[in-house]
mmCIF file of C-alpha atoms and ligand atoms in Angstrom:
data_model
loop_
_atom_site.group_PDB
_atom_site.id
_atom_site.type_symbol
_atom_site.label_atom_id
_atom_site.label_comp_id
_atom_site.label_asym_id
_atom_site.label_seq_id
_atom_site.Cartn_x
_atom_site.Cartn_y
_atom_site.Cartn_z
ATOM 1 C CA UNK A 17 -43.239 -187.874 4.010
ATOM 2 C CA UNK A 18 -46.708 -189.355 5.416
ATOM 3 C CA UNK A 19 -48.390 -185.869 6.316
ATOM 4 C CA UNK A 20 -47.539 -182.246 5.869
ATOM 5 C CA UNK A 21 -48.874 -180.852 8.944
ATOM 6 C CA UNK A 22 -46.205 -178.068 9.658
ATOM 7 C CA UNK A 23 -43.206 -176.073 7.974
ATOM 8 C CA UNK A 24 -41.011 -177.882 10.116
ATOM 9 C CA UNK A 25 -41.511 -181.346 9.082
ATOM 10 C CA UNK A 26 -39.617 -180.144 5.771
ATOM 11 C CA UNK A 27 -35.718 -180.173 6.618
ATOM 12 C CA UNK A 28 -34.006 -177.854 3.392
ATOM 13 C CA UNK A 29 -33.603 -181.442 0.995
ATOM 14 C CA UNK A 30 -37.349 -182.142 1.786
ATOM 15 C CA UNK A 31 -38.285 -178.320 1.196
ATOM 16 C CA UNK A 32 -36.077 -177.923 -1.750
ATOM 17 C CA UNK A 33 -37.658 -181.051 -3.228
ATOM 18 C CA UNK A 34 -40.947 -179.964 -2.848
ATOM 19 C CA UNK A 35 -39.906 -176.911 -4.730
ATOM 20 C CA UNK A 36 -38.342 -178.682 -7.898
ATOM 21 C CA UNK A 37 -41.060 -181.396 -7.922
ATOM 22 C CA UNK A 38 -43.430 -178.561 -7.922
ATOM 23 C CA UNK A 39 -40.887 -176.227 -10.883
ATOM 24 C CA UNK A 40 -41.661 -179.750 -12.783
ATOM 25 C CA UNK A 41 -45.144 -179.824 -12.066
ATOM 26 C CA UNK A 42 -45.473 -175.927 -13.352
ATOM 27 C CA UNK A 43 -43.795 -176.891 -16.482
ATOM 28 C CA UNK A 44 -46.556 -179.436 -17.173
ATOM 29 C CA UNK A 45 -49.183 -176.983 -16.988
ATOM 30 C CA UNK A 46 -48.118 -175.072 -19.921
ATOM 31 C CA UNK A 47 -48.623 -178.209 -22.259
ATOM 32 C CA UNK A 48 -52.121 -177.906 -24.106
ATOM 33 C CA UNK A 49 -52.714 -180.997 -22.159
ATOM 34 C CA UNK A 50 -52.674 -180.255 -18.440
ATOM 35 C CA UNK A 51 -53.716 -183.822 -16.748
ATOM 36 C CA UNK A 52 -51.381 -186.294 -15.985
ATOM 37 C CA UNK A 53 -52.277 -189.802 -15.277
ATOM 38 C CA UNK A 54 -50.412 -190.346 -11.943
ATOM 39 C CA UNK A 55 -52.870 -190.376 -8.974
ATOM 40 C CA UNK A 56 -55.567 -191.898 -10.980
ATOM 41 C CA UNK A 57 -57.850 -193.645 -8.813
ATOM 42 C CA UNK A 58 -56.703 -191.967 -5.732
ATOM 43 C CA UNK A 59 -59.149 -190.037 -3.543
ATOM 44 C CA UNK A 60 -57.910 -186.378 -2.414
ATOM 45 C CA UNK A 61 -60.668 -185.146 0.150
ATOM 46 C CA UNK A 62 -60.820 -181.467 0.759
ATOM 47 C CA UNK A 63 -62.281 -181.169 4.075
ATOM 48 C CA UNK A 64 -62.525 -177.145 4.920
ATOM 49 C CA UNK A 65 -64.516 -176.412 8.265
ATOM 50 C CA UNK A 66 -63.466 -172.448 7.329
ATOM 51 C CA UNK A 67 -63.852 -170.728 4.610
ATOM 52 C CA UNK A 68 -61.506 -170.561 1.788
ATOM 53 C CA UNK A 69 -61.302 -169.707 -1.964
ATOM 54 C CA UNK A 70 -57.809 -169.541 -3.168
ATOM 55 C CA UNK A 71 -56.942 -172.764 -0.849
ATOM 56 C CA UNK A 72 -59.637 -174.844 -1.029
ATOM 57 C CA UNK A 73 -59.765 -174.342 -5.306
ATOM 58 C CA UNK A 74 -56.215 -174.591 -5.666
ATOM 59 C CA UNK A 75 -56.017 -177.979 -3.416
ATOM 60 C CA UNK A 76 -58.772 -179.257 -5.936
ATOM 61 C CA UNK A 77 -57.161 -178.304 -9.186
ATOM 62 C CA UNK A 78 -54.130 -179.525 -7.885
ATOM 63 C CA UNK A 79 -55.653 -183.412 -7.947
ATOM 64 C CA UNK A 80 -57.907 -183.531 -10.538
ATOM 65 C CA UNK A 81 -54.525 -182.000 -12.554
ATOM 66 C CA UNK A 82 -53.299 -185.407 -11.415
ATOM 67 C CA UNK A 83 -56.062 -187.527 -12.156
ATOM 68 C CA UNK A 84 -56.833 -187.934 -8.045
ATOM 69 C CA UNK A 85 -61.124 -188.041 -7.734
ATOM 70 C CA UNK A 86 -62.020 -185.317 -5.906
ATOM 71 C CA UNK A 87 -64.682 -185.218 -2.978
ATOM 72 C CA UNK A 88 -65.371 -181.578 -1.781
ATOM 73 C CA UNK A 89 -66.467 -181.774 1.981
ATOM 74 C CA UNK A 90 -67.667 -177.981 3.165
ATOM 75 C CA UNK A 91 -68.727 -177.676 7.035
ATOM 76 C CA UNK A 92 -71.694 -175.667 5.649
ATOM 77 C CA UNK A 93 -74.340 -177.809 4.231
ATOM 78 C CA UNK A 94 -72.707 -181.248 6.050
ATOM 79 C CA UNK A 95 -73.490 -182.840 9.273
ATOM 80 C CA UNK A 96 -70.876 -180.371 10.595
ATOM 81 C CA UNK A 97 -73.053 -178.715 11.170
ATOM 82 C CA UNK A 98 -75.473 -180.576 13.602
ATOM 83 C CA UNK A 99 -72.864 -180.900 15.801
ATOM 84 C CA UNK A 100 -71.031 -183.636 14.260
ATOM 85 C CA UNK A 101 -67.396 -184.303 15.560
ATOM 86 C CA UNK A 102 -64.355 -184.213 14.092
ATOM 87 C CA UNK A 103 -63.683 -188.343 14.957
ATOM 88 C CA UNK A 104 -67.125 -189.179 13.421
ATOM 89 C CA UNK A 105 -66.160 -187.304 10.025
ATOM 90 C CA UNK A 106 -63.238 -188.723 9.736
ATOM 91 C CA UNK A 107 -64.588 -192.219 10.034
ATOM 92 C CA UNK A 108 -67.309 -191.141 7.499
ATOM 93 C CA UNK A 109 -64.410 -190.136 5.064
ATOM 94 C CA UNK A 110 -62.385 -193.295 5.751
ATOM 95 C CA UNK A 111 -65.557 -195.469 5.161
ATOM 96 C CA UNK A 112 -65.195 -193.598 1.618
ATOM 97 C CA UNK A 113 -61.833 -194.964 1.184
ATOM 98 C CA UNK A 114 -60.182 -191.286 1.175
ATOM 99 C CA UNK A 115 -56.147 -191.288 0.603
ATOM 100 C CA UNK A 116 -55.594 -187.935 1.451
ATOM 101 C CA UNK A 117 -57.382 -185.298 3.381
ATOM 102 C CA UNK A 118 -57.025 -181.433 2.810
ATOM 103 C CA UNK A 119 -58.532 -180.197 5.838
ATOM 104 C CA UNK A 120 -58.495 -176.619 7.084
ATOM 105 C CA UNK A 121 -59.947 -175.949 10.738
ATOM 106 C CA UNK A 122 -60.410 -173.094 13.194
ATOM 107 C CA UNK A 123 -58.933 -175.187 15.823
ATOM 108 C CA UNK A 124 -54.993 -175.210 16.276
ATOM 109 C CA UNK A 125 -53.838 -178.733 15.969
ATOM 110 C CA UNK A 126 -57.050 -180.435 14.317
ATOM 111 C CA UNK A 127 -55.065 -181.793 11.456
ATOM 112 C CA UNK A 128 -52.884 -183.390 13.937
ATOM 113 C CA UNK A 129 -55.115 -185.120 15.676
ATOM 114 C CA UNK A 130 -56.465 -186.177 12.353
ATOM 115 C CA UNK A 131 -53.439 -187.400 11.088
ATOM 116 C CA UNK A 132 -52.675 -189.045 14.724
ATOM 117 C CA UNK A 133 -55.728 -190.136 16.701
ATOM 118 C CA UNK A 134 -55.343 -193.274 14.600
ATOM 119 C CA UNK A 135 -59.076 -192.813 12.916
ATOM 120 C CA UNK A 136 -57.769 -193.447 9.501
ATOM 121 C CA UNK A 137 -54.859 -194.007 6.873
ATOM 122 C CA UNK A 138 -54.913 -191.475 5.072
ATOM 123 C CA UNK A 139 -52.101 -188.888 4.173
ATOM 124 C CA UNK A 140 -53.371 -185.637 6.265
ATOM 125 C CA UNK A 141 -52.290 -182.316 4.618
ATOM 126 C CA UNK A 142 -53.204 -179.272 6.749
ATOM 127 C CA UNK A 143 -54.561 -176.408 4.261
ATOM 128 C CA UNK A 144 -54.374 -173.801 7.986
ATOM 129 C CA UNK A 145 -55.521 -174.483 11.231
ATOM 130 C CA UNK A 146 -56.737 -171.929 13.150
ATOM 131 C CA UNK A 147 -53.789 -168.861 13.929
ATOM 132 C CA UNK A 148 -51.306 -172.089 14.104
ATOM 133 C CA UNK A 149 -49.693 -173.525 10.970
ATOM 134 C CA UNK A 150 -50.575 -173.268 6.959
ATOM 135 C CA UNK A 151 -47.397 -175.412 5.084
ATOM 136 C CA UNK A 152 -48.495 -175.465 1.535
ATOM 137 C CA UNK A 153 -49.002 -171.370 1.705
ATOM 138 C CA UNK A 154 -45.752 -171.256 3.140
ATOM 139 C CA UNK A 155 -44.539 -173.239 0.076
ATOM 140 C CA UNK A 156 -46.302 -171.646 -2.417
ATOM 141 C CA UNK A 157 -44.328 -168.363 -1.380
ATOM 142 C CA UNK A 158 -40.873 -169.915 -1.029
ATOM 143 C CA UNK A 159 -41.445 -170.746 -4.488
ATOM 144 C CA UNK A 160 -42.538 -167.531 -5.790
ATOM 145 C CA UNK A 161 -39.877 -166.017 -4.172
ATOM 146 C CA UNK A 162 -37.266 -168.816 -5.578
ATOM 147 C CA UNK A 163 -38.658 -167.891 -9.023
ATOM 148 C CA UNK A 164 -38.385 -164.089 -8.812
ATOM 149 C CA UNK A 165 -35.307 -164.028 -7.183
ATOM 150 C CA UNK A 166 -33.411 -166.230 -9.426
ATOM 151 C CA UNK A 167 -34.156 -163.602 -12.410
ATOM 152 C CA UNK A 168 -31.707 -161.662 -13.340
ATOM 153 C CA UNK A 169 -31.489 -158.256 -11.248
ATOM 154 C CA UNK A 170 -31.757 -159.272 -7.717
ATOM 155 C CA UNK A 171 -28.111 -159.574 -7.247
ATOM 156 C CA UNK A 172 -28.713 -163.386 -5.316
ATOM 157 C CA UNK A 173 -26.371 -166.244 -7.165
ATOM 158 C CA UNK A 174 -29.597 -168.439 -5.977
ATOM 159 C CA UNK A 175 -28.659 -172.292 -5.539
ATOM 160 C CA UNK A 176 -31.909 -174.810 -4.652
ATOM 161 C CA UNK A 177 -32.765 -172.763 -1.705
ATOM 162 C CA UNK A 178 -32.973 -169.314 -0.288
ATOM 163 C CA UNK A 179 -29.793 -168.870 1.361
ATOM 164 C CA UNK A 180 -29.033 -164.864 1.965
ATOM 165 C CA UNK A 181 -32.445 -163.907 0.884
ATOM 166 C CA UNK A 182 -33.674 -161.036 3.058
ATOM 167 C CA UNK A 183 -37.604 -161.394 3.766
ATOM 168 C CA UNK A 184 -39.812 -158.589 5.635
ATOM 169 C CA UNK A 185 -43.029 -160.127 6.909
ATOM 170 C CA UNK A 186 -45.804 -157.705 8.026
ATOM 171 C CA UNK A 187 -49.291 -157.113 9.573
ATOM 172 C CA UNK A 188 -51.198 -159.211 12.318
ATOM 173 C CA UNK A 189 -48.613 -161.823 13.092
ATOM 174 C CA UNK A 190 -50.721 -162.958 15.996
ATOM 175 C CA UNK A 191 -53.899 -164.304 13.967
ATOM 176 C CA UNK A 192 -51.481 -165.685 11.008
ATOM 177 C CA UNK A 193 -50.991 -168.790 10.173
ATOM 178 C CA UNK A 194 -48.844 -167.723 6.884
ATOM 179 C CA UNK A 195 -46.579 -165.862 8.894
ATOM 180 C CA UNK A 196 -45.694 -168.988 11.437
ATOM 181 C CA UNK A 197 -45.164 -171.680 8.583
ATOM 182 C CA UNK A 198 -43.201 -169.065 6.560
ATOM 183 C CA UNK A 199 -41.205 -168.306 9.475
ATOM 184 C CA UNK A 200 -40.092 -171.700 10.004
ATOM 185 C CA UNK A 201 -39.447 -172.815 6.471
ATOM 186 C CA UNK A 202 -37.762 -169.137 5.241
ATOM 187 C CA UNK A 203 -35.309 -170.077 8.212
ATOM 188 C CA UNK A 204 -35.106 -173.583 7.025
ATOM 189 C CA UNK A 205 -33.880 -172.543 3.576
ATOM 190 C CA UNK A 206 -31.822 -170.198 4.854
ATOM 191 C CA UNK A 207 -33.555 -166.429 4.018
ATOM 192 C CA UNK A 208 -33.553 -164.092 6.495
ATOM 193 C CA UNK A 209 -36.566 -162.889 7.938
ATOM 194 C CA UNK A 210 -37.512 -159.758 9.884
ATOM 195 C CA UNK A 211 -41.741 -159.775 11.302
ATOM 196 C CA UNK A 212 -42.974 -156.128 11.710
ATOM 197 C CA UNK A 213 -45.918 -155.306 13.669
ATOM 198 C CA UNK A 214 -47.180 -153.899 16.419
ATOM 199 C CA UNK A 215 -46.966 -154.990 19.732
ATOM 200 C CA UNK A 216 -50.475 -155.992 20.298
ATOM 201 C CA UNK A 217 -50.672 -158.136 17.275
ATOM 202 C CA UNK A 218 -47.137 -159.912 17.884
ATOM 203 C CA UNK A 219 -47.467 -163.633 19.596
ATOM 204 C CA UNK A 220 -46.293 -164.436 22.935
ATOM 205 C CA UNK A 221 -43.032 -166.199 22.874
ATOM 206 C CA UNK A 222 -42.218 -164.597 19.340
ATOM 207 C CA UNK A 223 -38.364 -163.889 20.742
ATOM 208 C CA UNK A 224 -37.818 -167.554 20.818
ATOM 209 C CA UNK A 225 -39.133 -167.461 16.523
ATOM 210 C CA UNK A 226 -35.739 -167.979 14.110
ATOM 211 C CA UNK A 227 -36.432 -164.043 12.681
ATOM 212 C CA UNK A 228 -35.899 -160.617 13.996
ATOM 213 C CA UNK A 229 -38.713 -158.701 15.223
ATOM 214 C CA UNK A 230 -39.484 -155.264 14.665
ATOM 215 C CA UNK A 231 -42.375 -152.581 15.482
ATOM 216 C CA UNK A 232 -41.068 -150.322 12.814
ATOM 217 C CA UNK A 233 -41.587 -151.227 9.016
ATOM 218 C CA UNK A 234 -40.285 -147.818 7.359
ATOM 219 C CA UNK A 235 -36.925 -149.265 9.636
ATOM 220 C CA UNK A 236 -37.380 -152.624 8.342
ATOM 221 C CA UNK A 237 -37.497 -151.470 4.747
ATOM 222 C CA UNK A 238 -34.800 -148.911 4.460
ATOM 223 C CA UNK A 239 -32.291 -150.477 6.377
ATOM 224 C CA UNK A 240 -32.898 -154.231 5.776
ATOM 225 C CA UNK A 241 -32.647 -153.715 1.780
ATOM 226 C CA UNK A 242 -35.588 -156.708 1.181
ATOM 227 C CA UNK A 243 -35.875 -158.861 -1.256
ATOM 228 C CA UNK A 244 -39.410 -159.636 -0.412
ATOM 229 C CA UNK A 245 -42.409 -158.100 1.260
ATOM 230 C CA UNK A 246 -45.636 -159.780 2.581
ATOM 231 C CA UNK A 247 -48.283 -158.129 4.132
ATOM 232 C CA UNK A 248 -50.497 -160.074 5.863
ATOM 233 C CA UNK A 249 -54.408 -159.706 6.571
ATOM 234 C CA UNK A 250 -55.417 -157.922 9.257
ATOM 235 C CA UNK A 251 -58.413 -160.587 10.013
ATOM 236 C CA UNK A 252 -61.031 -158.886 11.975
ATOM 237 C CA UNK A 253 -62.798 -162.285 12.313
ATOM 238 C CA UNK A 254 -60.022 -163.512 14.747
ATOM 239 C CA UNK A 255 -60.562 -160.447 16.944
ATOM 240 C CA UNK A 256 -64.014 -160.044 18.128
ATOM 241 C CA UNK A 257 -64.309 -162.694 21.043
ATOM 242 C CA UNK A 258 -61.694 -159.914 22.350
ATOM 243 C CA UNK A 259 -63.956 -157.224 21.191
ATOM 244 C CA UNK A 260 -60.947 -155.987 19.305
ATOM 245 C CA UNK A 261 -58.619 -153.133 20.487
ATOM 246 C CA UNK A 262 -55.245 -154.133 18.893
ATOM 247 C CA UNK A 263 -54.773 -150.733 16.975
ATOM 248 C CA UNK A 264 -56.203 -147.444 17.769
ATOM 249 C CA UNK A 265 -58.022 -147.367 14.399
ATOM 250 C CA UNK A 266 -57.682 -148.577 10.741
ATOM 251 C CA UNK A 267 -56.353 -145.105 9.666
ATOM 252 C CA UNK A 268 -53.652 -145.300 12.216
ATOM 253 C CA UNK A 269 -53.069 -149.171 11.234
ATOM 254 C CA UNK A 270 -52.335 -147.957 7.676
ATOM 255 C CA UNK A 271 -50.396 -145.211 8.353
ATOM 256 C CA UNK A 272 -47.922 -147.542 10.455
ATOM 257 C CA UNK A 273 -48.079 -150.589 8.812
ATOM 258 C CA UNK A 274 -49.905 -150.288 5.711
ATOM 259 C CA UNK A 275 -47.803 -151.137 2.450
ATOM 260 C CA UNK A 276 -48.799 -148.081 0.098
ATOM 261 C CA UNK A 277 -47.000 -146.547 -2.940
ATOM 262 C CA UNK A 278 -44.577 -144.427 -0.475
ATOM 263 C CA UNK A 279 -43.107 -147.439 1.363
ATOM 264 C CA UNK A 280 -43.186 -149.489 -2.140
ATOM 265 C CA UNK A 281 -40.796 -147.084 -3.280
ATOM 266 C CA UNK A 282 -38.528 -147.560 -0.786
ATOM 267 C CA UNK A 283 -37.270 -151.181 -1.650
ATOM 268 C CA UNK A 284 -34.491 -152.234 -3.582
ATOM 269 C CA UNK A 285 -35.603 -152.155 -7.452
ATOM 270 C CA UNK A 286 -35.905 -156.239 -7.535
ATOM 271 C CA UNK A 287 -37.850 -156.456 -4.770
ATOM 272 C CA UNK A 288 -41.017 -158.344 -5.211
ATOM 273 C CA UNK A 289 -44.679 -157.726 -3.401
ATOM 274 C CA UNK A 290 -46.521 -160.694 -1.863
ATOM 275 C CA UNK A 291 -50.051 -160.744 -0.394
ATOM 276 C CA UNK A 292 -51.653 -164.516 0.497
ATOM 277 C CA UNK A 293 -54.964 -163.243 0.284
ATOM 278 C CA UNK A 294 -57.876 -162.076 0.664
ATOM 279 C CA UNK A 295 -56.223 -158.445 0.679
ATOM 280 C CA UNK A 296 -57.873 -155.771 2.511
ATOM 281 C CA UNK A 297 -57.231 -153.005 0.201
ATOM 282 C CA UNK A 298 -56.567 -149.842 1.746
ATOM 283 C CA UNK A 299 -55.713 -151.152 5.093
ATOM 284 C CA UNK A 300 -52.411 -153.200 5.529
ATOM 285 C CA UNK A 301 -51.715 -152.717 1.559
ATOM 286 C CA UNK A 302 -52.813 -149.669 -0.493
ATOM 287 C CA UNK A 303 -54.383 -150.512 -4.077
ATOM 288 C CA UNK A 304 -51.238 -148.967 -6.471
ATOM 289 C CA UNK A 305 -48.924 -151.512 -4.021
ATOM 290 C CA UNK A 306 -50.810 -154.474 -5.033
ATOM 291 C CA UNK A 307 -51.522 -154.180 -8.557
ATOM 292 C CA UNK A 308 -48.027 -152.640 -9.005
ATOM 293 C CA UNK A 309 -45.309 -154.415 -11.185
ATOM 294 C CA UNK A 310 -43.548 -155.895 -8.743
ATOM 295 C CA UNK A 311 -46.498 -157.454 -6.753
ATOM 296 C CA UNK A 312 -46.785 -161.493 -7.703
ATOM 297 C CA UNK A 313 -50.058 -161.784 -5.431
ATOM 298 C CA UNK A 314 -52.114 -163.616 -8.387
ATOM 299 C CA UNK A 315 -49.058 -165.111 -9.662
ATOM 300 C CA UNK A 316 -49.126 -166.530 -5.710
ATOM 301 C CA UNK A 317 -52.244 -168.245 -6.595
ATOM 302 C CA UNK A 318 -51.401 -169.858 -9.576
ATOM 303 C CA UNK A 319 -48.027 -171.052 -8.298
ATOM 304 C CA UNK A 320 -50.442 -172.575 -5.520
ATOM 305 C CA UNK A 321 -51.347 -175.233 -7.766
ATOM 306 C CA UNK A 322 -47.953 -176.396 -8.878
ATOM 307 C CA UNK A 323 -47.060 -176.531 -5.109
ATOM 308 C CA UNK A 324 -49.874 -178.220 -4.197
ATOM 309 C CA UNK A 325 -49.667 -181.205 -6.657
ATOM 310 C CA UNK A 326 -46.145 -181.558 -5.946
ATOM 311 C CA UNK A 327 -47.043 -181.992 -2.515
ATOM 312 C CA UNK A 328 -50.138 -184.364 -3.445
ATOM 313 C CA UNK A 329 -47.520 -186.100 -5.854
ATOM 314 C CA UNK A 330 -44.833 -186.539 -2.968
ATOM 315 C CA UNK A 331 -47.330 -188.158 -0.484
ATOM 316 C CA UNK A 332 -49.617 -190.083 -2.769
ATOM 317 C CA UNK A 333 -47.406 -191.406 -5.239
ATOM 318 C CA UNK A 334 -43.935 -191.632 -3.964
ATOM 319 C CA UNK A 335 -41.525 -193.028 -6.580
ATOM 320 C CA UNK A 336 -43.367 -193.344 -9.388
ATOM 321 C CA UNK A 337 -42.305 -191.050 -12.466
ATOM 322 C CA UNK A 338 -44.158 -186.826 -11.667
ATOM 323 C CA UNK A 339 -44.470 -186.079 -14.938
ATOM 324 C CA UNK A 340 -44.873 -188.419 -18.476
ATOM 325 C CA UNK A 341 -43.454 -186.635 -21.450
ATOM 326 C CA UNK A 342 -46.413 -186.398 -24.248
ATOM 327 C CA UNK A 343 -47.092 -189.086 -26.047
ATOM 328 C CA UNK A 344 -45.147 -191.290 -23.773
ATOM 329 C CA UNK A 345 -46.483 -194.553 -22.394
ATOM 330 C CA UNK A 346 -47.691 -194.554 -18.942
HETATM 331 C C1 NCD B 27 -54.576 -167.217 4.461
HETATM 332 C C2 NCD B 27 -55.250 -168.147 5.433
HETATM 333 O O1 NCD B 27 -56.361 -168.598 5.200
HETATM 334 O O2 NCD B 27 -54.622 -168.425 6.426
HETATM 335 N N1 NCD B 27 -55.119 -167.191 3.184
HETATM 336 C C3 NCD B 27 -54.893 -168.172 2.284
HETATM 337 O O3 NCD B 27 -54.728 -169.327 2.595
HETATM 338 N N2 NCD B 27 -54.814 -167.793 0.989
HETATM 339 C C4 NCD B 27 -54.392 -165.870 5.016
HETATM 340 C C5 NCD B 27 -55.599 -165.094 5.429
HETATM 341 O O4 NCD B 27 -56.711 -165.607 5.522
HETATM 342 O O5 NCD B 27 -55.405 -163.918 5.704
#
C-alpha cells in the first residue's frame, strides 16, 4: 500500500490486515509504556484545510505513539490562507522532508491529486475530502464493529471479517463522507448494509452503491434485525450554498430519522450504537441513544488511534516488526 485514499483500495486481505495490525497496535496501548520505537525519525504531516477534532488528534497520537515527529499544518493561521495553493503547500511540506501527509480538504479528490500530481513522495493518507471519501473512519468502525460483534451474544461465528453482519446506516448520506467509505469497505468484508434517508439527502447514482436503500428507518430496524446502527451528522455547513431545504424542519427530521430511545429499543439486544462525530444531540440521535449501553461512540474515538497507527505502520514501515515486546531489543 503507497496511499490510502479510498475504501476501495483495501481488497478484504488488505482490510482485514489493517484490522489485526491495528487489534495488535490496541494491545500495545494498554502497556504502562505506550510508545514504540518504529517510525522514529519519520515525519507524519497532518495537513487539515477543515476543521477537525477527533481526526486530526487521533492522526497525531497515532504517530507520536510510534515515535513518527509530528508537524501540525492548520489552514487557519498558514499561508492557506492568503490564497496559497494546494501545489505550493505541498512543495513547502516536501522541502520539509514529510513521509506522510494526513490531509483533510473540502474539495473531493484533493488528496488524490496530492498523492498523484507528482509534487512529492510522500505516502498521502486522506483524513475526508469534502462529501467524497474518509478511509481511516471507515476503518475505525469496521473495527469497532469486529470487536463488538465477536463478543459473545450477537449470534455471528465472526472469522477476520464481517461476513453476514447486517449494518443500518442513517442520516444525510449526501454530505457524508463516512457513509461512502463505509459503504464500500462494509461490502468489501462482506456485512450487509442498508442506507436510510430521505430522498433529498440521498446521492445521485446511489442505486449503483453495493447496499440497499431505504427512506424508512422504523422498516429498516424492525425488519432488517441490525447488528449495527450509525447515524450520521446532519451537517448544516454543507447545505447553505443551497440555502438548505432538504427536510421540512429539524422536528420533522427527528421524528423520521432521528435515533431516540423508542427506535433504540427496537434492535436486536446485541446491537451496538455508532455515531462518528460531532453528534447533534437531539436531531438525528436523541441524548438517552447515545450515552446508552450499547452506544461505542467514544469507544469509536479511541479505537481511532489503534486504526490509525496501523495504517501509519502499514505505509511507513512495511516489514519491519509492529510491535517490540517490553524489554526487547529493537
Ligand atoms: C466526520 C467527518 O469529518 O467526515 N467526522 C469525523 O471524522 N469524526 C463526520 C462528520 O463531520 O459528520
Amino acid at each position: 500500500m503507497r496511499h490510502l485514499l479510498s475504501a476501495a483500495d483495501l481488497d478484504r486481505d488488505g482490510a482485514v490486515h489493517v484490522l489485526d495490525v491495528a487489534e495488535q497496535m490496541a494491545a500495545t496501548q494498554r502497556r504502562e509504556i505506550k510508545k514504540l520505537p518504529t517510525l522514529r525519525g519519520r515525519t507524519v504531516v497532518n495537513l487539515f484545510f477543515e476543521d477537525s477534532t477527533r481526526t486530526r488528534t487521533s492522526f497525531e497520537a497515532a504517530a507520536k505513539r510510534l515515535s513518527a515527529d509530528v508537524i501540525n499544518f492548520s489552514a487557519k493561521g498558514s499561508s492557506v490562507s492568503k490564497g496559497e495553493s494546494l501545489k505550493d503547500t505541498a512543495l513547502t511540506l516536501e522541502a520539509m522532508g514529510a513521509d506522510a501527509v494526513v490531509v483533510r480538504h473540502s474539495a473531493s479528490g484533493a488528496p488524490h491529486r496530492l498523492a498523484h500530481a507528482g509534487w512529492s513522495r510522500s505516502a498521502v493518507v486522506n483524513a475526508g475530502d469534502g462529501t467524497h471519501e474518509h478511509p481511516t473512519q471507515a476503518l475505525l468502525d469496521a473495527y469497532t464493529m469486529r470487536r463488538h460483534l465477536r463478543a459473545a451474544g450477537s449470534g455471528h461465528a465472526l472469522g477476520r471479517d464481517l461476513h453476514g453482519v447486517r449494518v443500518v446506516i442513517v442520516g444525510d448520506v449526501l454530505h457524508s463522507r463516512v457513509a461512502r467509505s463505509n459503504v464500500l469497505l462494509l461490502h468489501t468484508l462482506g456485512a450487509h448494509v442498508t442506507l436510510v434517508a430521505p430522498p433529498t439527502l440521498l446521492p445521485v447514482g446511489v442505486g449503483t452503491w453495493p447496499c440497499e436503500v431505504s427512506h424508512d428507518l422504523d422498516a429498516a430496524l424492525t425488519g432488517g434485525a441490525p447488528d449495527a446502527v450509525m447515524t450520521l451528522r446532519v451537517q448544516a455547513e454543507r447545505m447553505t450554498t443551497t440555502g438548505g431545504g432538504f427536510f421540512p424542519s429539524a422536528r420533522e427530521y427527528s421524528r423520521r430519522y432521528g435515533l431516540d430511545r423508542r427506535r433504540a429499543a427496537l434492535l436486536p439486544e446485541h446491537a451496538i450504537v455508532m455515531h462518528p462525530g460531532p453528534m447533534n444531540r437531539g436531531l438525528e440521535i436523541s441524548a438517552d441513544a447515545a450515552d446508552s449501553a450499547r452506544s461505542t461512540i467514544v469507544e469509536q474515538v479511541g479505537n481511532g488511534v489503534a486504526v490509525r497507527m496501523a495504517v501509519l505502520y502499514l505505509l511507513l514501515a512495511g516489514g519491519e516488526p509492529a510491535a517490540p515486546t517490553p524489554g526487547g531489543d529493537s
